[in-house]
Coordinates of C-alpha atoms and ligand atoms in Angstrom, one line a residue:
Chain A
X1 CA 22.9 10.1 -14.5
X2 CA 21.3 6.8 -14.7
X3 CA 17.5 6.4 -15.2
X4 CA 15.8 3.4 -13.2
X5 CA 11.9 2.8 -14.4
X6 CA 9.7 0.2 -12.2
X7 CA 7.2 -0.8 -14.6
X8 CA 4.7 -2.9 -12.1
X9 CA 4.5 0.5 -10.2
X10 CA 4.0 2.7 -13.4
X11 CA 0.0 3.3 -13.9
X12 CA 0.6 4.4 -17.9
X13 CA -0.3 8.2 -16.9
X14 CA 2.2 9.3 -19.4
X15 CA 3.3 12.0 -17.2
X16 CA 7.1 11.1 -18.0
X17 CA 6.4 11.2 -21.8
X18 CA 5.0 15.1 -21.4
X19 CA 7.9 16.1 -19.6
X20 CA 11.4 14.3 -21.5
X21 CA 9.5 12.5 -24.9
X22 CA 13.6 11.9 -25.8
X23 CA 14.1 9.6 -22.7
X24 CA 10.6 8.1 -22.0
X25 CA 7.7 6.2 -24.3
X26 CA 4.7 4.3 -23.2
X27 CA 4.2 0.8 -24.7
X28 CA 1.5 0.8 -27.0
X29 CA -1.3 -1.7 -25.5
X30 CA -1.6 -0.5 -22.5
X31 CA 0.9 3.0 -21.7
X32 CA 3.3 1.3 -19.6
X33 CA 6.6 3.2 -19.3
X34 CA 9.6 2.6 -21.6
X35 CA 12.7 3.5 -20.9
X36 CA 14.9 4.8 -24.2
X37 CA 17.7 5.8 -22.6
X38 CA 19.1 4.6 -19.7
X39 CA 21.9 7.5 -19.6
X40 CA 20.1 10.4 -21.4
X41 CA 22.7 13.1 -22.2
X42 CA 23.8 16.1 -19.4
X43 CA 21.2 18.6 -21.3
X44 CA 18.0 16.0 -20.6
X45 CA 18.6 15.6 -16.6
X46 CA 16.5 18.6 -15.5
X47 CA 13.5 17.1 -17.4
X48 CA 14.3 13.6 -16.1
X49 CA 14.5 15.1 -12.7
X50 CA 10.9 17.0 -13.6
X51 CA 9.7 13.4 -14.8
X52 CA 10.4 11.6 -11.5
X53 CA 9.2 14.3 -9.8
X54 CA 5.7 14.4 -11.3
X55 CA 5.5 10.6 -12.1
X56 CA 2.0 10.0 -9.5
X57 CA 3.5 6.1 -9.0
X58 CA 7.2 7.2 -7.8
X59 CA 8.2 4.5 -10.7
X60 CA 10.7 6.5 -11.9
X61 CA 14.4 7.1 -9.9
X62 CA 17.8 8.7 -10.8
X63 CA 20.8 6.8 -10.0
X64 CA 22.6 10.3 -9.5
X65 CA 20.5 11.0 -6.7
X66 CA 22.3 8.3 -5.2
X67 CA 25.7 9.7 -5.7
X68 CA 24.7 13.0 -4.2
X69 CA 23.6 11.0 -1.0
X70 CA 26.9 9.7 -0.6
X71 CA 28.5 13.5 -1.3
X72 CA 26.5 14.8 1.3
Chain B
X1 CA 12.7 34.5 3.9
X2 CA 14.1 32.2 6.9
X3 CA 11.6 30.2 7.6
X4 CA 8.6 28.1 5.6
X5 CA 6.3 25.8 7.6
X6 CA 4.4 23.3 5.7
X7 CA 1.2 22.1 6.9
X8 CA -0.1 18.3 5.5
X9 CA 2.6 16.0 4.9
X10 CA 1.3 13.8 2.0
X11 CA 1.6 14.1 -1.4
X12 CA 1.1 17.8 -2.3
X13 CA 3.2 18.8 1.2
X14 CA 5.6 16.4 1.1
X15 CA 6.6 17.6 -3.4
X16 CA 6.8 21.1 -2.2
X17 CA 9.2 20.2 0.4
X18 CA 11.4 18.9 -1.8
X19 CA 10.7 21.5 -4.5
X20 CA 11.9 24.4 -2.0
X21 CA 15.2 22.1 -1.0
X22 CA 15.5 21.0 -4.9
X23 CA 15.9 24.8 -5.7
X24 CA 18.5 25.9 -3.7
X25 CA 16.2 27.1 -0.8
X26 CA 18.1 26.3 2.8
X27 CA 16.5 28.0 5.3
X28 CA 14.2 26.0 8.0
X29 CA 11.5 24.1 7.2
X30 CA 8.8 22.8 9.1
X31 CA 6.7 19.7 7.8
X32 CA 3.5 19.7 9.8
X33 CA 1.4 16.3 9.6
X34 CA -1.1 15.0 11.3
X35 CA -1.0 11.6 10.5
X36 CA 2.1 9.3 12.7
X37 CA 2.9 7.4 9.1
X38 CA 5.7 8.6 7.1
X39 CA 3.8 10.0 4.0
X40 CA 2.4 7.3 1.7
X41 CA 0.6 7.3 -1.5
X42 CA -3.8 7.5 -2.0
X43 CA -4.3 5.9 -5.1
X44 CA -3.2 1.9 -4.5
X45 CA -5.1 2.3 -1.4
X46 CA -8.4 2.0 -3.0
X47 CA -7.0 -1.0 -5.3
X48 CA -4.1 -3.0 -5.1
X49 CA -3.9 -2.7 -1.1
X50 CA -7.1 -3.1 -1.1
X51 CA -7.2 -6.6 -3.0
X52 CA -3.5 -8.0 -1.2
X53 CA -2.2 -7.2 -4.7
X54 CA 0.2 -5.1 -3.1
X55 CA 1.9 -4.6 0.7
X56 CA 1.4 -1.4 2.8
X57 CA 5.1 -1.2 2.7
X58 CA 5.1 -0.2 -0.8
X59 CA 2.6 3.0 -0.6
X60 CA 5.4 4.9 1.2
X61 CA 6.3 7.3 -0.5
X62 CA 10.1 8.6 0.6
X63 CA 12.5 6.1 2.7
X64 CA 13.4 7.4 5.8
X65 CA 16.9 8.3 4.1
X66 CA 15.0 10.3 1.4
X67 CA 13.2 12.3 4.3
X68 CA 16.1 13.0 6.4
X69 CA 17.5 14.9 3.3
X70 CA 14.9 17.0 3.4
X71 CA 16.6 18.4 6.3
X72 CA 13.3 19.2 7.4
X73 CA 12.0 20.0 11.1
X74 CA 9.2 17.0 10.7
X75 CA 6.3 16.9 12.8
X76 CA 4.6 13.7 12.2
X77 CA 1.1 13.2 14.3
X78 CA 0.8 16.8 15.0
X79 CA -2.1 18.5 13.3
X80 CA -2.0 21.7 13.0
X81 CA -4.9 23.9 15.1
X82 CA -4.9 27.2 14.3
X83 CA -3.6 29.8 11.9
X84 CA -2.1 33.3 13.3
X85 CA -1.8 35.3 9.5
X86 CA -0.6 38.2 11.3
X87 CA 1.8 36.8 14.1
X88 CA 3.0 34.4 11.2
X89 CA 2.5 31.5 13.5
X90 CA 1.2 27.7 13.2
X91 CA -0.5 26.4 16.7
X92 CA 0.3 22.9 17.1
X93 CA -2.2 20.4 19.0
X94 CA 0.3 19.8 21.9
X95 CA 0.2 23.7 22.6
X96 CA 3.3 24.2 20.5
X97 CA 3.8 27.3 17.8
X98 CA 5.7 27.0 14.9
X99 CA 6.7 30.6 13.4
X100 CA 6.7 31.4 9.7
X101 CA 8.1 33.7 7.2
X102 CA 5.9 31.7 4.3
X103 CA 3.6 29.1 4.4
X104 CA 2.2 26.0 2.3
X105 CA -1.4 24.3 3.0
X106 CA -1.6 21.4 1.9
X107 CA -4.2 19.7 4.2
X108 CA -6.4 17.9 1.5
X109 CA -10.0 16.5 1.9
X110 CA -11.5 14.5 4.8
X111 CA -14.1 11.9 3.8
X112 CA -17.9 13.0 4.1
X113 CA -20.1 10.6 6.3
X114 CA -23.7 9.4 6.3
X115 CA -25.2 10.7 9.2
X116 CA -25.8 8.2 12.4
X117 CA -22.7 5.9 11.0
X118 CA -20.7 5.2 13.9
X119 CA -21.3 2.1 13.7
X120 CA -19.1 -1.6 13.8
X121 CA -19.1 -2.4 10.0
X122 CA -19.2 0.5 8.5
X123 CA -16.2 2.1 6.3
X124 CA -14.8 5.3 4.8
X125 CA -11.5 4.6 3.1
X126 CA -8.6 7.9 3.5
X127 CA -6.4 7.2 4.9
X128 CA -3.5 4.0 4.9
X129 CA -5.1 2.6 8.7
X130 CA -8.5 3.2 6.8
X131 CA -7.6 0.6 4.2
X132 CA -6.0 -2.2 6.3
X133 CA -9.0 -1.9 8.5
X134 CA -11.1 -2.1 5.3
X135 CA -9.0 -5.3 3.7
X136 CA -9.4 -7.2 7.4
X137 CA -13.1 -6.8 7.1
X138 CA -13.3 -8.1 3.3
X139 CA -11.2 -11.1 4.2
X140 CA -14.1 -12.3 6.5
X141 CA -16.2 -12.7 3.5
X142 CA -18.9 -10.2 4.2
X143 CA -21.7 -8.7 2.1
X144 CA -20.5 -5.8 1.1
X145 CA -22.5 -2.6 0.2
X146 CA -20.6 0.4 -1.4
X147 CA -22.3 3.8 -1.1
X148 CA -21.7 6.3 -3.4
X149 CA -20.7 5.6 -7.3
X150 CA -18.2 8.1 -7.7
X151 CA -14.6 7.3 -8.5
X152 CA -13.5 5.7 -5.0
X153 CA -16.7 4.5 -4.5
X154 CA -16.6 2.3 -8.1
X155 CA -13.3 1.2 -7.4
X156 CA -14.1 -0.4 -3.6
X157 CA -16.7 -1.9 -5.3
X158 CA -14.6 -3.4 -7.8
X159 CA -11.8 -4.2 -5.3
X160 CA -13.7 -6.0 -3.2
X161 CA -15.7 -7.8 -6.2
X162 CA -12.5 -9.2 -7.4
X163 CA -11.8 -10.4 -3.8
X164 CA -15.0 -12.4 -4.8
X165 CA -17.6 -11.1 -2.4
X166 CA -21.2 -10.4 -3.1
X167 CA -21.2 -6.3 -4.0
X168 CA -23.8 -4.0 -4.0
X169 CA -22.8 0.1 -5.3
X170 CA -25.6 2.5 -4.0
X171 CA -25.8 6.0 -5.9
X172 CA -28.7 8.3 -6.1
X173 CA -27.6 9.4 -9.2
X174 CA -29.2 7.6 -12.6
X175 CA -25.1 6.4 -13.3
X176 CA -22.4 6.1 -11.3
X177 CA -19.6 8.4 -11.9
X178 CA -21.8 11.0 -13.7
X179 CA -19.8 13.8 -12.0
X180 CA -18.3 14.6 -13.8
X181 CA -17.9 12.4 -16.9
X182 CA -21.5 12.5 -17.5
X183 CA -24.5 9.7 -18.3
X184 CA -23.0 7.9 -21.7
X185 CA -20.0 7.4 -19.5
X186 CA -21.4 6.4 -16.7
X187 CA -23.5 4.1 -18.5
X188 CA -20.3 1.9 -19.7
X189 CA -19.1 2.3 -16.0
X190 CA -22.4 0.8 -14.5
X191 CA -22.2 -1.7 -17.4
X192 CA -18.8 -2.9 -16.5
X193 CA -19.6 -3.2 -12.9
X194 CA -22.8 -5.6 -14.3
X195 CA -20.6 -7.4 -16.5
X196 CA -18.4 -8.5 -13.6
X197 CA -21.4 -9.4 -10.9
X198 CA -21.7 -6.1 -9.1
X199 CA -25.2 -5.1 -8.2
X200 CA -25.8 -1.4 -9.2
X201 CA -29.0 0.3 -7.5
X202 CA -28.6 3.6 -8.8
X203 CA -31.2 6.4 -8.8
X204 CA -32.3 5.4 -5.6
X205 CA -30.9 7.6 -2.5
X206 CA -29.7 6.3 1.1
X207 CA -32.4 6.9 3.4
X208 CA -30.5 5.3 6.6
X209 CA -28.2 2.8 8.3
X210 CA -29.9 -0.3 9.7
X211 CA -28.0 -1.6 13.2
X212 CA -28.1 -4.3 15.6
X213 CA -26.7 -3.8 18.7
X214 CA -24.1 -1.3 16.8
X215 CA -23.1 -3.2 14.5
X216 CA -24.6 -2.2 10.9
X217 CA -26.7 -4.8 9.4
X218 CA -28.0 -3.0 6.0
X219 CA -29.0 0.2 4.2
X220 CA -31.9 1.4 4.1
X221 CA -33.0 3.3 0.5
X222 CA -35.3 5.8 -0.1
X223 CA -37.9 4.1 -1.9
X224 CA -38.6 1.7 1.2
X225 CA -36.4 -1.3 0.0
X226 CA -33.5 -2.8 2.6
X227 CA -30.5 -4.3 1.5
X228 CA -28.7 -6.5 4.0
X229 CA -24.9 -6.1 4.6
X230 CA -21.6 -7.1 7.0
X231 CA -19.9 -4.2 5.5
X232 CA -20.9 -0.8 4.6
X233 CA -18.6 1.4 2.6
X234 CA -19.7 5.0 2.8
X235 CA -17.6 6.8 -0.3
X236 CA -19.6 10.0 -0.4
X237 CA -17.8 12.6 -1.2
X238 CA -14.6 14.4 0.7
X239 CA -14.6 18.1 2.3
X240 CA -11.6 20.0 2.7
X241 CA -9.9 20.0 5.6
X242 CA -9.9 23.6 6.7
X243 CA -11.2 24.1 10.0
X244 CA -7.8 24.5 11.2
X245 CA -8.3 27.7 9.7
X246 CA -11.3 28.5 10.9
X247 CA -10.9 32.7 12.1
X248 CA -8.0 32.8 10.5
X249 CA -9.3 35.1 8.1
X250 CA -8.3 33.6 5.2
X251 CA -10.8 32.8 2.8
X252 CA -12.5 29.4 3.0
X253 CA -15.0 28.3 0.4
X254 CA -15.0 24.8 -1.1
X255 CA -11.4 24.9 0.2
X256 CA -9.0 27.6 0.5
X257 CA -9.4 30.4 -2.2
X258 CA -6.5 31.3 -4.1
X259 CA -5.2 33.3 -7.2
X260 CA -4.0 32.0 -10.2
X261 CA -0.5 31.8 -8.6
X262 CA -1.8 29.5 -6.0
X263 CA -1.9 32.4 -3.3
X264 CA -4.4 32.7 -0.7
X265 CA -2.6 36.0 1.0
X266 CA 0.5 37.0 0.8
X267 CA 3.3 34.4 1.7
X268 CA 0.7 31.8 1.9
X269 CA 0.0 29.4 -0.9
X270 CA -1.8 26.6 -1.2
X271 CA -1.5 23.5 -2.5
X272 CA -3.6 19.3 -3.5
X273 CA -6.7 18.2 -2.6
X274 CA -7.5 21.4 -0.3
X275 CA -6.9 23.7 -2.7
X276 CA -9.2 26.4 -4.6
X277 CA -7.7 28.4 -7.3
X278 CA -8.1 30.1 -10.5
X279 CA -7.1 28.0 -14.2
X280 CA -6.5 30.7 -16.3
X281 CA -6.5 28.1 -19.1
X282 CA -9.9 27.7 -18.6
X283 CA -10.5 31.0 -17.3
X284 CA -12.5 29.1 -14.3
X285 CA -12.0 28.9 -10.7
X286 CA -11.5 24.5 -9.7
X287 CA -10.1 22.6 -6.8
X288 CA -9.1 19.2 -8.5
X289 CA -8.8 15.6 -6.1
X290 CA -6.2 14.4 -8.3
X291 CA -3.5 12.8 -7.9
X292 CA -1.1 14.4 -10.5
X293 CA -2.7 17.8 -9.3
X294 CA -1.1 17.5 -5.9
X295 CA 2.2 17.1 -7.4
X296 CA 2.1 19.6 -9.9
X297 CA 0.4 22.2 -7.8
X298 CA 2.5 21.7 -5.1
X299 CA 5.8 22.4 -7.7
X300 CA 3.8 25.6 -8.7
X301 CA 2.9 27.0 -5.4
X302 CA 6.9 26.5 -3.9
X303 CA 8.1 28.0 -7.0
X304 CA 5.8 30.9 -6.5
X305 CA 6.5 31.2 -3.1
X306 CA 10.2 31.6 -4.2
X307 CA 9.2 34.4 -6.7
X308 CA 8.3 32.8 -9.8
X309 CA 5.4 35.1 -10.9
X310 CA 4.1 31.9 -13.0
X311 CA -0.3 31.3 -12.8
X312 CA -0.7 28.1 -12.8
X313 CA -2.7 27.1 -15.8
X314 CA -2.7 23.2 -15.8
X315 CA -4.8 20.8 -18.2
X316 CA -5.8 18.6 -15.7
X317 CA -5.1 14.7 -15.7
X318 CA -7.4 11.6 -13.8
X319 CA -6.8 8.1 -14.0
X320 CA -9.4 5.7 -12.2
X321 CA -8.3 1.7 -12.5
X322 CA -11.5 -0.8 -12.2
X323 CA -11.2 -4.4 -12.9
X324 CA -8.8 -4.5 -16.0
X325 CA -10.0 -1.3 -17.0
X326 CA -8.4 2.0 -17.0
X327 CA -10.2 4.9 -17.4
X328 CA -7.9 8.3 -17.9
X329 CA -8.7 12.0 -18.8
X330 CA -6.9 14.8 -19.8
X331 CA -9.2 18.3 -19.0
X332 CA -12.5 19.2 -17.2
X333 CA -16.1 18.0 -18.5
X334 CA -18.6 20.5 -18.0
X335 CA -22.4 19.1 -17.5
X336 CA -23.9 20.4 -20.7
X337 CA -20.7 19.6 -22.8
X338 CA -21.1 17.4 -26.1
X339 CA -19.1 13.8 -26.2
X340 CA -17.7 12.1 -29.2
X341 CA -16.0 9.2 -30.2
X342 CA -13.0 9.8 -31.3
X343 CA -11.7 6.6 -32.4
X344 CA -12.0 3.3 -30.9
X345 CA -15.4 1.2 -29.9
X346 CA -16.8 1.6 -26.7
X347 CA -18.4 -2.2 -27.1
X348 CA -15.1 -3.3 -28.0
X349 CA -13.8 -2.1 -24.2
X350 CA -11.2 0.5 -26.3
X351 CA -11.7 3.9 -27.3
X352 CA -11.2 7.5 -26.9
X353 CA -13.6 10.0 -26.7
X354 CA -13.4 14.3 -26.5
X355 CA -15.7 16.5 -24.8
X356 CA -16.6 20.0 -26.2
X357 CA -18.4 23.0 -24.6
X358 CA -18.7 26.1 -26.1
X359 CA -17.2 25.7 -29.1
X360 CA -13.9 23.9 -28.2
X361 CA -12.3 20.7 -26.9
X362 CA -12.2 21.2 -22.9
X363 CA -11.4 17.7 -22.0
X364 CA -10.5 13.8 -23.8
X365 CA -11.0 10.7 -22.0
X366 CA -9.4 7.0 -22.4
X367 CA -10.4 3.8 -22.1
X368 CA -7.9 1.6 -22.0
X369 CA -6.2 3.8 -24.5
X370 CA -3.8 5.3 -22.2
X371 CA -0.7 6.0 -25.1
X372 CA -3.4 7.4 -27.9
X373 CA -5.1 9.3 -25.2
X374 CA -2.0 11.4 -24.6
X375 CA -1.4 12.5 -28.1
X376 CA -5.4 13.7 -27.9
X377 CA -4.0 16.0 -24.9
X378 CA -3.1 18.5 -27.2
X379 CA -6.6 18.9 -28.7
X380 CA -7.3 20.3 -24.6
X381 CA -3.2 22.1 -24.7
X382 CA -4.4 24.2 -27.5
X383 CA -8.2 24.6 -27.1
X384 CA -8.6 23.3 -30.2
X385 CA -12.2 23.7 -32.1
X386 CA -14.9 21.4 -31.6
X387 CA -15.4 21.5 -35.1
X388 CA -12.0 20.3 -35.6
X389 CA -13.4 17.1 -33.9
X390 CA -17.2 16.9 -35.4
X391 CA -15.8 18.1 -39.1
X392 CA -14.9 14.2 -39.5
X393 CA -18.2 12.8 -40.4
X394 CA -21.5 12.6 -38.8
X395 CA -20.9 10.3 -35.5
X396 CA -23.7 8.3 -34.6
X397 CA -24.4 9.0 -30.5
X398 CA -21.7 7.2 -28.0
X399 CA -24.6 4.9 -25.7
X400 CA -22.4 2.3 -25.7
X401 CA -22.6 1.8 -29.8
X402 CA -20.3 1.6 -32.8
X403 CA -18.5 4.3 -34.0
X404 CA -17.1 5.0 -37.4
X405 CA -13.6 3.5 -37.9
X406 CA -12.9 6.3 -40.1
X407 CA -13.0 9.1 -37.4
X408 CA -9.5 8.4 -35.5
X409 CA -6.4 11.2 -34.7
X410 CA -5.1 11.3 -37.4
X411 CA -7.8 13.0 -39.2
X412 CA -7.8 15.5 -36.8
X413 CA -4.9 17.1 -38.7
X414 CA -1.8 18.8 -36.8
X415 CA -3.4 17.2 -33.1
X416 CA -2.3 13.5 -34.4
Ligands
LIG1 C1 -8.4 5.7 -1.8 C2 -8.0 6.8 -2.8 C3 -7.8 6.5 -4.1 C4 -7.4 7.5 -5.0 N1 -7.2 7.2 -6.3 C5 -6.9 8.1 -7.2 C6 -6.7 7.8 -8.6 O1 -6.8 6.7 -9.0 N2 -6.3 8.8 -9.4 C7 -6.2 10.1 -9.0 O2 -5.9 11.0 -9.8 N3 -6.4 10.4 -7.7 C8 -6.7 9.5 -6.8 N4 -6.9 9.8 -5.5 C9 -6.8 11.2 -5.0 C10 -5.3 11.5 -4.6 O3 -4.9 10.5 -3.7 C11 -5.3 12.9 -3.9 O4 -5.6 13.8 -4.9 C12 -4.0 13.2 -3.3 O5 -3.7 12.4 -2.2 C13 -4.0 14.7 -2.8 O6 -2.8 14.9 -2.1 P1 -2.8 16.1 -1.0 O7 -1.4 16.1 -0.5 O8 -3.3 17.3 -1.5 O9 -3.8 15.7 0.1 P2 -3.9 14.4 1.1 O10 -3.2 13.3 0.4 O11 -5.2 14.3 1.6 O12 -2.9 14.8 2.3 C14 -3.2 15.8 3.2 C15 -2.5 15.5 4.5 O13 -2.7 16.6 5.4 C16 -3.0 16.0 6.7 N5 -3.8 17.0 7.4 C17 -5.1 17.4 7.3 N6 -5.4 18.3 8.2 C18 -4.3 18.6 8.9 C19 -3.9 19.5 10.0 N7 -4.8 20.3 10.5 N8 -2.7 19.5 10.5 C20 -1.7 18.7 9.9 N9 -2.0 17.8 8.9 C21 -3.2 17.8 8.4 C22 -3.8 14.8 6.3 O14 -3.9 13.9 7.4 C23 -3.0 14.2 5.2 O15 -2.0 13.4 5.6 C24 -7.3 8.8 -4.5 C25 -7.6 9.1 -3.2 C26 -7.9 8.1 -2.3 C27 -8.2 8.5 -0.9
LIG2 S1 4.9 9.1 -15.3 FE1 5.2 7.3 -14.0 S2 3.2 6.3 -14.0 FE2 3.2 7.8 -15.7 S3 3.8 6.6 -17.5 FE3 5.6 7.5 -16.7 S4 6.5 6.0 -15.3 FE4 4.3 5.4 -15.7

């Protein structure tokens, strides 16, 4: 799994911090998304999957989603 | 369970698609929507779309690829009519049923309107269409009036400020956004929007719409006075859109009533903007126009709906962006609660705050303070005691004054 963050979409809600803290941080001025793992180990992906999922500015993607498209 | 329709394809419908498909679930779904777009996104809508920061093309919410693996039955521009709770059915406008072993609601709010409005110049701002009509009218230049001071209402009027125009924000309220942040909020709101060369007339209602020849040519306030405009924005508030379910017999009142597990009757949950339920972590009944609680709800009322037994207890979250300010809160702000600085200056344009009602912290606000903000969260997580705030040393009132320096999280103990 590879974790893809857009931070001109992100609007520092911090949503993605709440949900995987070991993956995400917010850059202190002004809570823009930070990325601290690009591959976050096997055990993290439900919570990265959780993160995209409730991130309100759809700033965050998994590149494994992309690998299941092409299994389908 | 074989089949779960899904009425209101935006944000809250679109999540609990792909919650039920995300878990496993493969029976057939139904996506009802009554708007032809693809689902898009509210919030840039009222900002960056507004002000060309942004294209259209980049509220959408899914690609086309991303829909199609819903493998969902989607019915975009088809509203929904009726409800049949018994027959399990969903009447479609072209005379079309859908059947239904469960069903989501997810219809959120339709903008309120000032009565006698129909006219050329005059706005409300939903929908995507509503804010690419709204842009093409600011691009002419107009005078712009901005009814309404509450959270859309403050941003159009900062929107179209920073486009340059001459902006004038109507609320009959002393301060704008004083629902629900209250008046030493609302205060540094309306000061902001001075600050940056919008007029504010607040405490002063909208008597009527002045026209020519149907087109609007000013508002017309209570005390007598007339303000001239090209453009009216009416931002007055949003009902729920529920009269699709009008003899349905489900219970409608300020949206539609559910339990704590998002239920209104059983198979049928509901989910956003439309829906009424009870927080049990605030042991109150709300219906929230949030952003964050469209997504979140929406993954609460699937995985109920698939037997997960769970209330949904949220803290609620808000962000409103206004000029290069960025206003976010973590909770709910009862009218009579008390307000404190918790560290930061609100005259420096930085600080957080917490508001406490009966004896705890029910909600924190930020401005510009988004990353300090969220560690305050936990003061609303855990209900922490008011005192636990005020114990710091005496505050002197917010009003837009200094604070201490001393009073900041960390001396709030275990919350930092
Ligand atoms: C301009 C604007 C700016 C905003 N900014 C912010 C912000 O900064 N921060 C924040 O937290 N929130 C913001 N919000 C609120 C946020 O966008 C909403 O909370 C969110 O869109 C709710 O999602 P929803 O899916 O519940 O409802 P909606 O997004 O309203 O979607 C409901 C859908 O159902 C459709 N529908 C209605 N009736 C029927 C029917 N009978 N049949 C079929 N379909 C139907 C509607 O057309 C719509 O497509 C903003 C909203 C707007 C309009
Ligand atoms: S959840 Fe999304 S918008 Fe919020 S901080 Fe993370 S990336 Fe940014």
């Amino acid at each position: 799994m590879k974790v893809i963050v857009d931070q001109h979409k992100c609007v520092a809600s911090g949503q993605c911090v709440l949900t995987a803290p070991e993956v995400f941080d917010q850059r202190e001025e002004d809570g823009i998304v930070v990325l601290l793992t690009e591959t976050p180990p096997e055990h993290l992906t439900d919570d990265v999957r959780q993160a995209a999922t409730l991130c309100p500015a759809q700033a965050i993607w998994l590149a494994e989603q992309e690998k299941q498209e092409g299994e389908r | 369970m074989k089949r779960i329709a899904i009425v209101g394809a935006s944000a809250a419908g679109l999540t609990a698609a792909e919650t039920l498909r995300g878990r496993g679930w493969d029976g057939h779904l139904t996506l009802i929507g009554d708007e032809p777009r693809p689902p898009y996104d509210r919030p840039p809508l009222s900002k960056q779309i507004l002000t060309g920061d942004r294209s259209a093309e980049r509220a959408v919410l899914r690609s086309p690829h991303d829909l199609a693996r819903l493998e969902a039955d989607l019915r975009l521009g088809q509203p929904a009519t009726a409800l049949d709770v018994a027959h399990r059915r969903v009447h479609l406008g072209a005379g079309e049923t859908i059947r239904f072993d469960a069903l989501i609601i997810a219809t959120g709010v339709t903008p309120r309107r000032l009565p006698d409005s129909d006219l050329a110049g005059v706005h409300v701002l939903r929908t995507l269409d509503d804010a690419l009509a709204l842009r093409a009218a600011l691009l002419a230049g107009p005078r712009v009036i901005v009814v309404g001071a509450g959270f859309l209402g403050t941003e159009v009027a900062a929107a179209a400020r920073t486009m340059g125009l001459p902006v004038t924000l109507v609320e009959p309220e002393p301060v704008p956004v004083r629902h629900p942040f209250g008046d030493r909020i609302g205060a540094l709101v309306a000061d902001l929007h001075r600050v940056h060369g919008t007029r504010l007339r607040c405490g002063t209602p909208v008597r009527r719409l002045r026209s020519t020849g149907g087109q609007v040519t000013g508002v017309e306030l209570g005390d007598g006075t007339t303000l001239p405009a090209d453009v009216v924005v009416m931002a007055v508030g949003s009902a729920p859109a529920t009269g699709w379910l009008t003899g349905s017999g489900l219970s409608l009142a300020d949206g539609v009533v559910c339990d704590a597990w998002c239920r209104a009757a059983p198979g049928i949950y509901a989910a956003g903007d439309v829906a009424s339920w009870h927080n049990t972590h605030f042991a109150t009944r709300m219906r929230l126009e949030h952003r964050t609680n469209a997504t979140e709800q929406a993954v609460a009322a699937a995985g109920n709906l698939l037997g997960d037994a769970i209330p949904f207890a949220p803290v609620p979250y808000f962000w409103t962006d206004q000029y290069d300010t960025r206003i976010q809160a973590y909770g709910i702000f009862p009218p009579d609660a008390d307000l404190r600085v918790i560290s930061g200056d609100p005259s420096n344009g930085r600080f957080t705050a917490a508001y406490g009602h009966q004896g705890v912290v029910t909600g924190v606000l930020g401005w510009n303070a988004p990353r300090e903000l969220r560690t305050l969260r936990r003061l609303v997580v855990e209900r922490a005691l008011w005192t636990t705030v005020t114990n710091t040393g005496p505050c002197p009132p917010l009003a837009g004054d200094r604070c201490r320096e001393n009073i900041r999280p960390r001396t709030l103990g275990v919350y930092s």
